[in-house]
Amino acid sequence: MSNSGGIDRMSIKYMTGDSAGREERHEYTEEEEFAIMYWKIVLGMEWRTITNRMNIRYPQKSRSAGGLSSKYYRIREKWGLSGARVSGEEKSPEDVSKVLERAREFDDELIRSLN
């Protein structure tokens, strides 16, 4: 909203779903989601390192640290992992086990390449 109480251009874009001012968003594949979770939970990497690895591994889909972090919390919920924002713990033994269990869905070569 503008200061005069009217609706500004950004509000109109938001309400109409017009994303002309925003870069195209690429969907995450299951492999990309797994990579984020493996790097963060199993290997305990920092967001800067995860961002660099994602952008090297998947250069056609430039990702920001903020975007990856947001996706991480959505995946945690989707996978039924403990609430890291509530507990303050991102690497519980149970969460590590759940991520490693999901590793079975991917071939050994992928897992080796993520290390």
Coordinates of C-alpha atoms in Angstrom, one line a residue:
M1 CA 0.0 0.0 0.0
S2 CA 1.1 3.5 -0.7
N3 CA 1.2 6.2 2.0
S4 CA -2.0 7.8 0.6
G5 CA -4.0 4.6 1.3
G6 CA -4.1 3.6 -2.3
I7 CA -2.8 0.5 -3.9
D8 CA 0.7 0.7 -5.4
R9 CA 2.2 -1.2 -8.3
M10 CA 3.9 -3.8 -6.1
S11 CA 0.6 -4.6 -4.3
I12 CA -1.1 -5.1 -7.7
K13 CA 1.7 -7.4 -8.9
Y14 CA 1.3 -9.4 -5.7
M15 CA -2.5 -9.6 -5.8
T16 CA -2.6 -10.5 -9.5
G17 CA 0.3 -13.0 -9.3
D18 CA 2.3 -10.9 -11.8
S19 CA 5.9 -12.0 -11.4
A20 CA 7.4 -9.8 -14.1
G21 CA 9.9 -8.3 -11.7
R22 CA 11.1 -11.7 -10.4
E23 CA 13.5 -14.2 -11.8
E24 CA 12.0 -17.5 -12.9
R25 CA 11.8 -20.0 -10.1
H26 CA 13.0 -23.6 -10.9
E27 CA 11.3 -26.5 -9.1
Y28 CA 13.6 -28.6 -6.9
T29 CA 14.1 -32.2 -8.0
E30 CA 14.1 -35.0 -5.4
E31 CA 17.8 -35.3 -5.9
E32 CA 18.3 -31.6 -5.2
E33 CA 16.1 -31.8 -2.0
F34 CA 18.1 -34.8 -0.9
A35 CA 21.4 -33.0 -1.5
I36 CA 20.4 -30.0 0.6
M37 CA 19.3 -32.3 3.5
Y38 CA 22.4 -34.5 3.2
W39 CA 24.8 -31.6 3.2
K40 CA 23.1 -29.8 6.1
I41 CA 22.0 -32.6 8.4
V42 CA 24.5 -35.4 7.7
L43 CA 27.6 -33.4 6.9
G44 CA 26.7 -30.3 8.9
M45 CA 27.8 -27.8 6.2
E46 CA 27.3 -24.1 6.4
W47 CA 24.8 -22.4 4.0
R48 CA 27.6 -20.7 2.1
T49 CA 29.2 -24.0 1.3
I50 CA 25.9 -25.6 0.4
T51 CA 25.0 -22.7 -1.9
N52 CA 28.4 -23.0 -3.7
R53 CA 28.0 -26.8 -4.1
M54 CA 24.4 -26.5 -5.4
N55 CA 25.4 -23.8 -7.9
I56 CA 28.3 -25.9 -9.1
R57 CA 26.4 -29.2 -9.3
Y58 CA 23.2 -27.6 -10.8
P59 CA 24.5 -24.5 -12.7
Q60 CA 21.3 -24.1 -14.7
K61 CA 19.4 -23.4 -11.5
S62 CA 21.1 -20.6 -9.6
R63 CA 20.1 -20.8 -6.0
S64 CA 20.7 -18.3 -3.1
A65 CA 21.5 -19.2 0.5
G66 CA 18.2 -17.7 1.6
G67 CA 16.2 -19.7 -0.9
L68 CA 18.0 -22.9 0.0
S69 CA 17.5 -22.2 3.7
S70 CA 13.8 -21.7 3.2
K71 CA 13.5 -24.8 1.1
Y72 CA 15.4 -26.7 3.8
Y73 CA 12.8 -25.9 6.4
R74 CA 9.9 -26.9 4.1
I75 CA 11.7 -30.2 3.3
R76 CA 12.1 -30.8 7.1
E77 CA 8.4 -30.5 7.5
K78 CA 7.6 -32.6 4.5
W79 CA 9.9 -35.4 5.6
G80 CA 8.6 -35.3 9.2
L81 CA 11.9 -34.3 10.8
S82 CA 12.0 -32.6 14.2
G83 CA 11.2 -28.9 14.3
A84 CA 14.7 -27.4 14.2
R85 CA 13.4 -23.8 14.6
V86 CA 11.7 -24.9 17.9
S87 CA 14.3 -27.2 19.3
G88 CA 17.3 -25.2 18.0
E89 CA 18.9 -28.5 17.0
E90 CA 19.4 -29.2 13.2
K91 CA 21.3 -32.4 13.5
S92 CA 19.6 -34.8 15.9
P93 CA 20.6 -38.5 15.6
E94 CA 17.0 -39.3 14.5
D95 CA 17.1 -36.7 11.7
V96 CA 20.5 -38.1 10.5
S97 CA 19.0 -41.6 10.5
K98 CA 16.0 -40.4 8.5
V99 CA 18.2 -38.7 5.9
L100 CA 20.5 -41.7 5.6
E101 CA 17.4 -43.9 5.2
R102 CA 16.3 -41.8 2.2
A103 CA 19.8 -42.2 0.7
R104 CA 18.7 -45.7 -0.2
E105 CA 16.4 -44.2 -2.8
F106 CA 19.5 -43.0 -4.7
D107 CA 22.4 -44.8 -6.3
D108 CA 25.8 -45.1 -4.5
E109 CA 27.5 -42.9 -7.1
L110 CA 25.3 -39.9 -6.1
I111 CA 26.0 -40.4 -2.4
R112 CA 29.7 -40.5 -3.0
S113 CA 29.6 -37.4 -5.2
L114 CA 27.9 -35.5 -2.4
N115 CA 30.7 -36.2 0.1

